[in-house]
Amino acid sequence: MKKVVGVFAFLFCLTLGVLSMQTTSEAATKWYEGQTMVVKKGAFTFKAHPAAGKKQAWIYYVKVDPKKGSTKTLKFPAKIKGRTVTKLGWTENMGEDAEFYKNIFNVWIEEAHDCDGYIKSLKKTQNIVIPKSVKEITNCAFSGMRSLKKVTIPSGIKKLSRSLFYGCRKLKTVNLPKKLQEFDKSVFLDCPAIKTMKISKSNKQIQIKNGAVLSKDGTRLIWILPTRKNYTIPRKVNTIAGCAFEDCEVKNLNLPATVTVLEANALYSPAMENVHVDSQNPVYAKDGQCVYDKKTGELITAIVKDDKIVISSKVTVLNDKGTMTGMSVRGELKRIDIPASVQKLVTGWMFFSNLDCKVYFHSLTPPQIEAIVPGWEYSALPCFNPVYVPAASKEAYAKWAEDHYRYPGDTSDVKGLGFTKLYTF
């Protein structure tokens, strides 16, 4: 018996060793970025780097000939100079959270200023054909392909990179990879036309059902497709991912009793006009315009009505969990009323950006301020907005703002900035 166990253990360790060697080998693929292979097909010139000691090619640049006009289909070659194409995208590695990237057409991308990398010579390109051999595509590779309508992503790709299809505004049909391990909605940033999304039923992590992306077991709602106008949350769902409704057109939402976890910005949606929370929900409730956490008193979302928000008296904490729902432009909010029940403001709580928005504090005593980063208390103050407070508390609020609006570590007698526009009611 011991001999059998020993043989089994040996084989098990040997298998692990082989797998480890394969993983290390795959991760350590070395590319000769100083070498370039070129192949020209129609209006497109493909440039690629070879891999060291392997028969692989990485297409890092696609040059479009504007003189030949836009081509309806961009078909990537499966091989270049006898090497199998396994990777696509620009070569420069800027990390996952960089401000700038380049797409595969060598055009700069900057999401913060809506620069998606569009080039006129691709205005008629509606389809791309990606070789089945491709295992990796880098950030923003196809960003700015505004006429793209359909794409099938090779089954061997396990992760879709950031903003891969950013600005593909006519993209309607997406076939996801069979081996995809996780879904990130940022891949489809500014893709409002997506109507159909499919993934193999054999995928072990994700399923797509009734226009929604869900975890395989159906307990986590990840994303609602942009063109979806009506949606009923399945009773099996207990978690809603952050920004799940941000891109869709759903106006009315029923939150069932089964949903007990709302991730950051889970209910945020410019299109949402009403949220109903099941009275049996053990964690969340709705009062007036607000959905809040019953145990902590934290605001989850406030539904804008007539460009105004009245925070519920059930809310005791405003922090970075709170969102503004039902307004397409964040800067349009005209007024927010904060009741006396709100005892704490945590930095990052201001979900509006309009400096003309009137902020009304109804408590006679200013709320406590808590800084996520020590010394940053001032960022919890709407100092540049018109602020209205009870007449009897004007001096208290003025001192409150001055005391908190100082540079970190400042202990001098010099007054802080305070409120620039302080009024009473």
PDB file of C-alpha atoms in Angstrom, residues 27-250:
ATOM      1  CA  ALA A  27       5.000  33.702 -18.853  1.00  0.00           C
ATOM      2  CA  ALA A  28       8.643  34.087 -19.834  1.00  0.00           C
ATOM      3  CA  THR A  29       8.046  34.432 -23.575  1.00  0.00           C
ATOM      4  CA  LYS A  30      10.726  36.802 -24.813  1.00  0.00           C
ATOM      5  CA  TRP A  31      10.014  39.034 -27.752  1.00  0.00           C
ATOM      6  CA  TYR A  32      12.656  40.567 -29.965  1.00  0.00           C
ATOM      7  CA  GLU A  33      11.218  44.067 -30.030  1.00  0.00           C
ATOM      8  CA  GLY A  34      14.258  45.304 -31.883  1.00  0.00           C
ATOM      9  CA  GLN A  35      13.285  43.157 -34.872  1.00  0.00           C
ATOM     10  CA  THR A  36      10.343  43.793 -37.161  1.00  0.00           C
ATOM     11  CA  MET A  37       8.669  41.556 -39.707  1.00  0.00           C
ATOM     12  CA  VAL A  38       6.387  43.179 -42.262  1.00  0.00           C
ATOM     13  CA  VAL A  39       3.585  41.849 -44.424  1.00  0.00           C
ATOM     14  CA  LYS A  40       1.222  43.870 -46.591  1.00  0.00           C
ATOM     15  CA  LYS A  41      -2.327  42.852 -47.453  1.00  0.00           C
ATOM     16  CA  GLY A  42      -4.557  45.251 -49.349  1.00  0.00           C
ATOM     17  CA  ALA A  43      -4.957  48.538 -47.499  1.00  0.00           C
ATOM     18  CA  PHE A  44      -3.193  47.200 -44.408  1.00  0.00           C
ATOM     19  CA  THR A  45       0.478  46.800 -43.558  1.00  0.00           C
ATOM     20  CA  PHE A  46       1.114  44.563 -40.550  1.00  0.00           C
ATOM     21  CA  LYS A  47       4.259  44.930 -38.485  1.00  0.00           C
ATOM     22  CA  ALA A  48       5.248  42.244 -35.996  1.00  0.00           C
ATOM     23  CA  HIS A  49       7.953  41.233 -33.544  1.00  0.00           C
ATOM     24  CA  PRO A  50       9.257  37.633 -33.483  1.00  0.00           C
ATOM     25  CA  ALA A  51       9.522  35.590 -30.295  1.00  0.00           C
ATOM     26  CA  ALA A  52      12.862  34.240 -29.138  1.00  0.00           C
ATOM     27  CA  GLY A  53      13.357  30.582 -29.912  1.00  0.00           C
ATOM     28  CA  LYS A  54       9.695  30.062 -30.779  1.00  0.00           C
ATOM     29  CA  LYS A  55       7.609  30.227 -33.878  1.00  0.00           C
ATOM     30  CA  GLN A  56       5.425  33.096 -32.680  1.00  0.00           C
ATOM     31  CA  ALA A  57       4.690  36.593 -33.941  1.00  0.00           C
ATOM     32  CA  TRP A  58       3.294  39.655 -32.186  1.00  0.00           C
ATOM     33  CA  ILE A  59       1.496  42.147 -34.440  1.00  0.00           C
ATOM     34  CA  TYR A  60       2.047  45.470 -32.745  1.00  0.00           C
ATOM     35  CA  TYR A  61       1.147  47.903 -35.523  1.00  0.00           C
ATOM     36  CA  VAL A  62      -1.345  48.033 -38.355  1.00  0.00           C
ATOM     37  CA  LYS A  63      -0.729  50.834 -40.840  1.00  0.00           C
ATOM     38  CA  VAL A  64      -3.728  51.858 -42.912  1.00  0.00           C
ATOM     39  CA  ASP A  65      -3.191  53.186 -46.426  1.00  0.00           C
ATOM     40  CA  PRO A  66      -5.624  56.127 -46.758  1.00  0.00           C
ATOM     41  CA  LYS A  67      -5.170  56.221 -50.539  1.00  0.00           C
ATOM     42  CA  LYS A  68      -6.834  52.831 -50.922  1.00  0.00           C
ATOM     43  CA  GLY A  69      -9.880  53.907 -48.972  1.00  0.00           C
ATOM     44  CA  SER A  70     -11.464  52.266 -45.985  1.00  0.00           C
ATOM     45  CA  THR A  71     -11.886  48.502 -46.142  1.00  0.00           C
ATOM     46  CA  LYS A  72     -15.010  46.810 -44.755  1.00  0.00           C
ATOM     47  CA  THR A  73     -13.067  43.976 -43.084  1.00  0.00           C
ATOM     48  CA  LEU A  74      -9.748  44.063 -41.275  1.00  0.00           C
ATOM     49  CA  LYS A  75      -8.399  40.518 -41.386  1.00  0.00           C
ATOM     50  CA  PHE A  76      -5.277  39.814 -39.365  1.00  0.00           C
ATOM     51  CA  PRO A  77      -2.909  37.256 -40.894  1.00  0.00           C
ATOM     52  CA  ALA A  78      -2.676  33.972 -38.996  1.00  0.00           C
ATOM     53  CA  LYS A  79       1.030  33.778 -39.778  1.00  0.00           C
ATOM     54  CA  ILE A  80       3.817  36.204 -40.575  1.00  0.00           C
ATOM     55  CA  LYS A  81       7.018  34.912 -42.151  1.00  0.00           C
ATOM     56  CA  GLY A  82       6.061  31.388 -41.104  1.00  0.00           C
ATOM     57  CA  ARG A  83       5.437  32.366 -37.471  1.00  0.00           C
ATOM     58  CA  THR A  84       2.052  31.940 -35.821  1.00  0.00           C
ATOM     59  CA  VAL A  85       0.434  35.160 -34.611  1.00  0.00           C
ATOM     60  CA  THR A  86      -0.303  34.853 -30.873  1.00  0.00           C
ATOM     61  CA  LYS A  87      -0.396  38.462 -29.695  1.00  0.00           C
ATOM     62  CA  LEU A  88      -1.911  41.750 -30.878  1.00  0.00           C
ATOM     63  CA  GLY A  89      -1.545  45.347 -29.710  1.00  0.00           C
ATOM     64  CA  TRP A  90       0.885  48.205 -29.222  1.00  0.00           C
ATOM     65  CA  THR A  91       4.209  47.292 -27.670  1.00  0.00           C
ATOM     66  CA  GLU A  92       4.780  49.945 -25.021  1.00  0.00           C
ATOM     67  CA  ASN A  93       3.835  48.601 -21.585  1.00  0.00           C
ATOM     68  CA  MET A  94       2.327  51.454 -19.583  1.00  0.00           C
ATOM     69  CA  GLY A  95       0.655  49.373 -16.895  1.00  0.00           C
ATOM     70  CA  GLU A  96      -3.010  48.879 -16.100  1.00  0.00           C
ATOM     71  CA  ASP A  97      -3.745  52.340 -14.709  1.00  0.00           C
ATOM     72  CA  ALA A  98      -1.906  54.655 -17.065  1.00  0.00           C
ATOM     73  CA  GLU A  99      -3.528  57.840 -18.332  1.00  0.00           C
ATOM     74  CA  PHE A 100      -2.409  57.361 -21.928  1.00  0.00           C
ATOM     75  CA  TYR A 101      -2.231  54.350 -24.248  1.00  0.00           C
ATOM     76  CA  LYS A 102      -1.890  53.669 -27.947  1.00  0.00           C
ATOM     77  CA  ASN A 103      -4.127  51.469 -30.043  1.00  0.00           C
ATOM     78  CA  ILE A 104      -2.810  49.026 -32.619  1.00  0.00           C
ATOM     79  CA  PHE A 105      -2.952  51.810 -35.228  1.00  0.00           C
ATOM     80  CA  ASN A 106      -0.351  53.838 -33.276  1.00  0.00           C
ATOM     81  CA  VAL A 107      -2.852  56.510 -32.208  1.00  0.00           C
ATOM     82  CA  TRP A 108      -2.863  57.920 -28.669  1.00  0.00           C
ATOM     83  CA  ILE A 109      -5.789  57.135 -26.352  1.00  0.00           C
ATOM     84  CA  GLU A 110      -6.821  59.311 -23.429  1.00  0.00           C
ATOM     85  CA  GLU A 111     -10.082  58.316 -21.779  1.00  0.00           C
ATOM     86  CA  ALA A 112     -10.227  61.371 -19.495  1.00  0.00           C
ATOM     87  CA  HIS A 113     -10.676  63.648 -22.519  1.00  0.00           C
ATOM     88  CA  ASP A 114     -12.721  61.277 -24.706  1.00  0.00           C
ATOM     89  CA  CYS A 115      -9.843  60.596 -27.094  1.00  0.00           C
ATOM     90  CA  ASP A 116     -10.626  57.112 -28.377  1.00  0.00           C
ATOM     91  CA  GLY A 117      -8.034  56.955 -31.168  1.00  0.00           C
ATOM     92  CA  TYR A 118     -10.386  57.273 -34.142  1.00  0.00           C
ATOM     93  CA  ILE A 119      -8.818  57.595 -37.588  1.00  0.00           C
ATOM     94  CA  LYS A 120     -10.802  58.532 -40.665  1.00  0.00           C
ATOM     95  CA  SER A 121      -9.248  55.815 -42.825  1.00  0.00           C
ATOM     96  CA  LEU A 122     -11.168  53.195 -40.779  1.00  0.00           C
ATOM     97  CA  LYS A 123     -14.571  54.858 -41.177  1.00  0.00           C
ATOM     98  CA  LYS A 124     -15.965  51.938 -43.224  1.00  0.00           C
ATOM     99  CA  THR A 125     -14.298  49.067 -41.356  1.00  0.00           C
ATOM    100  CA  GLN A 126     -17.180  47.111 -39.820  1.00  0.00           C
ATOM    101  CA  ASN A 127     -15.564  43.757 -39.071  1.00  0.00           C
ATOM    102  CA  ILE A 128     -12.288  42.425 -37.746  1.00  0.00           C
ATOM    103  CA  VAL A 129     -11.138  38.836 -38.100  1.00  0.00           C
ATOM    104  CA  ILE A 130      -8.736  37.753 -35.364  1.00  0.00           C
ATOM    105  CA  PRO A 131      -6.744  34.521 -35.805  1.00  0.00           C
ATOM    106  CA  LYS A 132      -7.774  31.674 -33.491  1.00  0.00           C
ATOM    107  CA  SER A 133      -4.133  31.358 -32.445  1.00  0.00           C
ATOM    108  CA  VAL A 134      -4.159  34.730 -30.623  1.00  0.00           C
ATOM    109  CA  LYS A 135      -3.849  34.358 -26.857  1.00  0.00           C
ATOM    110  CA  GLU A 136      -3.294  37.981 -25.799  1.00  0.00           C
ATOM    111  CA  ILE A 137      -4.468  41.439 -26.882  1.00  0.00           C
ATOM    112  CA  THR A 138      -3.035  44.530 -25.183  1.00  0.00           C
ATOM    113  CA  ASN A 139      -4.843  47.590 -23.763  1.00  0.00           C
ATOM    114  CA  CYS A 140      -6.944  49.732 -26.138  1.00  0.00           C
ATOM    115  CA  ALA A 141      -5.873  47.691 -29.196  1.00  0.00           C
ATOM    116  CA  PHE A 142      -9.109  48.276 -31.133  1.00  0.00           C
ATOM    117  CA  SER A 143     -10.107  51.515 -29.462  1.00  0.00           C
ATOM    118  CA  GLY A 144     -11.604  54.122 -31.784  1.00  0.00           C
ATOM    119  CA  MET A 145     -12.974  51.718 -34.410  1.00  0.00           C
ATOM    120  CA  ARG A 146     -16.252  53.614 -34.508  1.00  0.00           C
ATOM    121  CA  SER A 147     -17.725  51.680 -37.431  1.00  0.00           C
ATOM    122  CA  LEU A 148     -17.003  48.231 -36.014  1.00  0.00           C
ATOM    123  CA  LYS A 149     -20.218  46.217 -35.763  1.00  0.00           C
ATOM    124  CA  LYS A 150     -19.250  42.650 -34.915  1.00  0.00           C
ATOM    125  CA  VAL A 151     -16.329  40.830 -33.341  1.00  0.00           C
ATOM    126  CA  THR A 152     -15.515  37.281 -32.351  1.00  0.00           C
ATOM    127  CA  ILE A 153     -12.712  37.062 -29.796  1.00  0.00           C
ATOM    128  CA  PRO A 154     -10.557  33.896 -30.010  1.00  0.00           C
ATOM    129  CA  SER A 155     -11.503  31.207 -27.509  1.00  0.00           C
ATOM    130  CA  GLY A 156      -7.996  30.915 -26.031  1.00  0.00           C
ATOM    131  CA  ILE A 157      -7.960  34.441 -24.572  1.00  0.00           C
ATOM    132  CA  LYS A 158      -8.455  34.346 -20.806  1.00  0.00           C
ATOM    133  CA  LYS A 159      -8.459  38.070 -20.070  1.00  0.00           C
ATOM    134  CA  LEU A 160      -9.725  41.055 -22.035  1.00  0.00           C
ATOM    135  CA  SER A 161      -7.515  44.090 -21.597  1.00  0.00           C
ATOM    136  CA  ARG A 162      -8.606  47.537 -20.475  1.00  0.00           C
ATOM    137  CA  SER A 163     -10.630  49.646 -22.949  1.00  0.00           C
ATOM    138  CA  LEU A 164     -10.050  47.083 -25.675  1.00  0.00           C
ATOM    139  CA  PHE A 165     -13.088  48.326 -27.637  1.00  0.00           C
ATOM    140  CA  TYR A 166     -13.300  51.843 -26.223  1.00  0.00           C
ATOM    141  CA  GLY A 167     -15.288  54.123 -28.542  1.00  0.00           C
ATOM    142  CA  CYS A 168     -16.589  51.345 -30.812  1.00  0.00           C
ATOM    143  CA  ARG A 169     -19.942  53.097 -30.875  1.00  0.00           C
ATOM    144  CA  LYS A 170     -21.608  50.927 -33.523  1.00  0.00           C
ATOM    145  CA  LEU A 171     -20.499  47.604 -32.060  1.00  0.00           C
ATOM    146  CA  LYS A 172     -23.631  45.443 -31.837  1.00  0.00           C
ATOM    147  CA  THR A 173     -22.531  41.822 -31.585  1.00  0.00           C
ATOM    148  CA  VAL A 174     -19.764  40.368 -29.400  1.00  0.00           C
ATOM    149  CA  ASN A 175     -18.764  36.722 -29.104  1.00  0.00           C
ATOM    150  CA  LEU A 176     -16.666  36.355 -25.959  1.00  0.00           C
ATOM    151  CA  PRO A 177     -13.801  33.845 -25.589  1.00  0.00           C
ATOM    152  CA  LYS A 178     -14.668  30.363 -24.426  1.00  0.00           C
ATOM    153  CA  LYS A 179     -11.879  30.410 -21.818  1.00  0.00           C
ATOM    154  CA  LEU A 180     -12.551  33.914 -20.477  1.00  0.00           C
ATOM    155  CA  GLN A 181     -11.918  33.944 -16.729  1.00  0.00           C
ATOM    156  CA  GLU A 182     -13.393  37.309 -15.732  1.00  0.00           C
ATOM    157  CA  PHE A 183     -15.558  40.038 -17.234  1.00  0.00           C
ATOM    158  CA  ASP A 184     -14.690  43.720 -16.957  1.00  0.00           C
ATOM    159  CA  LYS A 185     -17.193  46.198 -18.381  1.00  0.00           C
ATOM    160  CA  SER A 186     -14.456  48.785 -18.952  1.00  0.00           C
ATOM    161  CA  VAL A 187     -13.424  46.705 -21.949  1.00  0.00           C
ATOM    162  CA  PHE A 188     -16.544  48.077 -23.678  1.00  0.00           C
ATOM    163  CA  LEU A 189     -16.294  51.694 -22.568  1.00  0.00           C
ATOM    164  CA  ASP A 190     -18.452  53.947 -24.774  1.00  0.00           C
ATOM    165  CA  CYS A 191     -20.010  51.074 -26.720  1.00  0.00           C
ATOM    166  CA  PRO A 192     -23.711  52.049 -26.472  1.00  0.00           C
ATOM    167  CA  ALA A 193     -25.012  49.849 -29.297  1.00  0.00           C
ATOM    168  CA  ILE A 194     -24.161  46.384 -27.963  1.00  0.00           C
ATOM    169  CA  LYS A 195     -27.300  44.309 -28.349  1.00  0.00           C
ATOM    170  CA  THR A 196     -26.044  40.744 -28.459  1.00  0.00           C
ATOM    171  CA  MET A 197     -23.289  39.148 -26.406  1.00  0.00           C
ATOM    172  CA  LYS A 198     -22.549  35.427 -26.369  1.00  0.00           C
ATOM    173  CA  ILE A 199     -20.239  33.061 -24.563  1.00  0.00           C
ATOM    174  CA  SER A 200     -19.858  29.303 -24.653  1.00  0.00           C
ATOM    175  CA  LYS A 201     -22.041  27.399 -22.190  1.00  0.00           C
ATOM    176  CA  SER A 202     -18.930  25.474 -21.203  1.00  0.00           C
ATOM    177  CA  ASN A 203     -17.332  28.615 -19.735  1.00  0.00           C
ATOM    178  CA  LYS A 204     -16.864  27.997 -16.016  1.00  0.00           C
ATOM    179  CA  GLN A 205     -16.940  31.613 -14.795  1.00  0.00           C
ATOM    180  CA  ILE A 206     -19.516  33.561 -16.784  1.00  0.00           C
ATOM    181  CA  GLN A 207     -22.957  33.192 -18.304  1.00  0.00           C
ATOM    182  CA  ILE A 208     -25.022  35.581 -20.397  1.00  0.00           C
ATOM    183  CA  LYS A 209     -28.766  35.457 -19.979  1.00  0.00           C
ATOM    184  CA  ASN A 210     -31.564  37.831 -20.972  1.00  0.00           C
ATOM    185  CA  GLY A 211     -29.191  40.610 -21.916  1.00  0.00           C
ATOM    186  CA  ALA A 212     -27.165  40.435 -18.714  1.00  0.00           C
ATOM    187  CA  VAL A 213     -23.706  39.171 -17.793  1.00  0.00           C
ATOM    188  CA  LEU A 214     -23.825  37.024 -14.652  1.00  0.00           C
ATOM    189  CA  SER A 215     -21.498  34.778 -12.705  1.00  0.00           C
ATOM    190  CA  LYS A 216     -21.760  31.140 -13.705  1.00  0.00           C
ATOM    191  CA  ASP A 217     -23.759  30.257 -10.581  1.00  0.00           C
ATOM    192  CA  GLY A 218     -26.111  33.175 -11.224  1.00  0.00           C
ATOM    193  CA  THR A 219     -25.567  34.828  -7.838  1.00  0.00           C
ATOM    194  CA  ARG A 220     -23.676  37.920  -9.062  1.00  0.00           C
ATOM    195  CA  LEU A 221     -25.054  40.376 -11.595  1.00  0.00           C
ATOM    196  CA  ILE A 222     -22.064  41.840 -13.427  1.00  0.00           C
ATOM    197  CA  TRP A 223     -23.372  44.009 -16.267  1.00  0.00           C
ATOM    198  CA  ILE A 224     -26.519  44.856 -18.198  1.00  0.00           C
ATOM    199  CA  LEU A 225     -26.077  45.280 -21.945  1.00  0.00           C
ATOM    200  CA  PRO A 226     -26.365  48.948 -23.037  1.00  0.00           C
ATOM    201  CA  THR A 227     -29.447  48.533 -25.219  1.00  0.00           C
ATOM    202  CA  ARG A 228     -31.426  46.720 -22.518  1.00  0.00           C
ATOM    203  CA  LYS A 229     -34.512  48.786 -21.558  1.00  0.00           C
ATOM    204  CA  ASN A 230     -36.304  46.393 -19.208  1.00  0.00           C
ATOM    205  CA  TYR A 231     -34.756  43.986 -16.754  1.00  0.00           C
ATOM    206  CA  THR A 232     -35.928  41.961 -13.770  1.00  0.00           C
ATOM    207  CA  ILE A 233     -33.232  40.878 -11.347  1.00  0.00           C
ATOM    208  CA  PRO A 234     -33.378  37.077 -10.940  1.00  0.00           C
ATOM    209  CA  ARG A 235     -34.185  35.907  -7.415  1.00  0.00           C
ATOM    210  CA  LYS A 236     -30.971  33.933  -7.345  1.00  0.00           C
ATOM    211  CA  VAL A 237     -28.845  37.103  -7.492  1.00  0.00           C
ATOM    212  CA  ASN A 238     -27.421  38.214  -4.134  1.00  0.00           C
ATOM    213  CA  THR A 239     -24.706  40.602  -5.358  1.00  0.00           C
ATOM    214  CA  ILE A 240     -24.724  43.449  -7.874  1.00  0.00           C
ATOM    215  CA  ALA A 241     -21.351  44.495  -9.232  1.00  0.00           C
ATOM    216  CA  GLY A 242     -20.183  48.088  -9.378  1.00  0.00           C
ATOM    217  CA  CYS A 243     -21.654  50.134 -12.248  1.00  0.00           C
ATOM    218  CA  ALA A 244     -23.710  47.159 -13.457  1.00  0.00           C
ATOM    219  CA  PHE A 245     -26.464  49.500 -14.725  1.00  0.00           C
ATOM    220  CA  GLU A 246     -24.308  52.454 -15.746  1.00  0.00           C
ATOM    221  CA  ASP A 247     -24.466  51.854 -19.492  1.00  0.00           C
ATOM    222  CA  CYS A 248     -27.992  50.499 -19.921  1.00  0.00           C
ATOM    223  CA  GLU A 249     -31.343  52.183 -20.576  1.00  0.00           C
ATOM    224  CA  VAL A 250     -33.293  50.502 -17.757  1.00  0.00           C
TER     225      VAL A 250
END
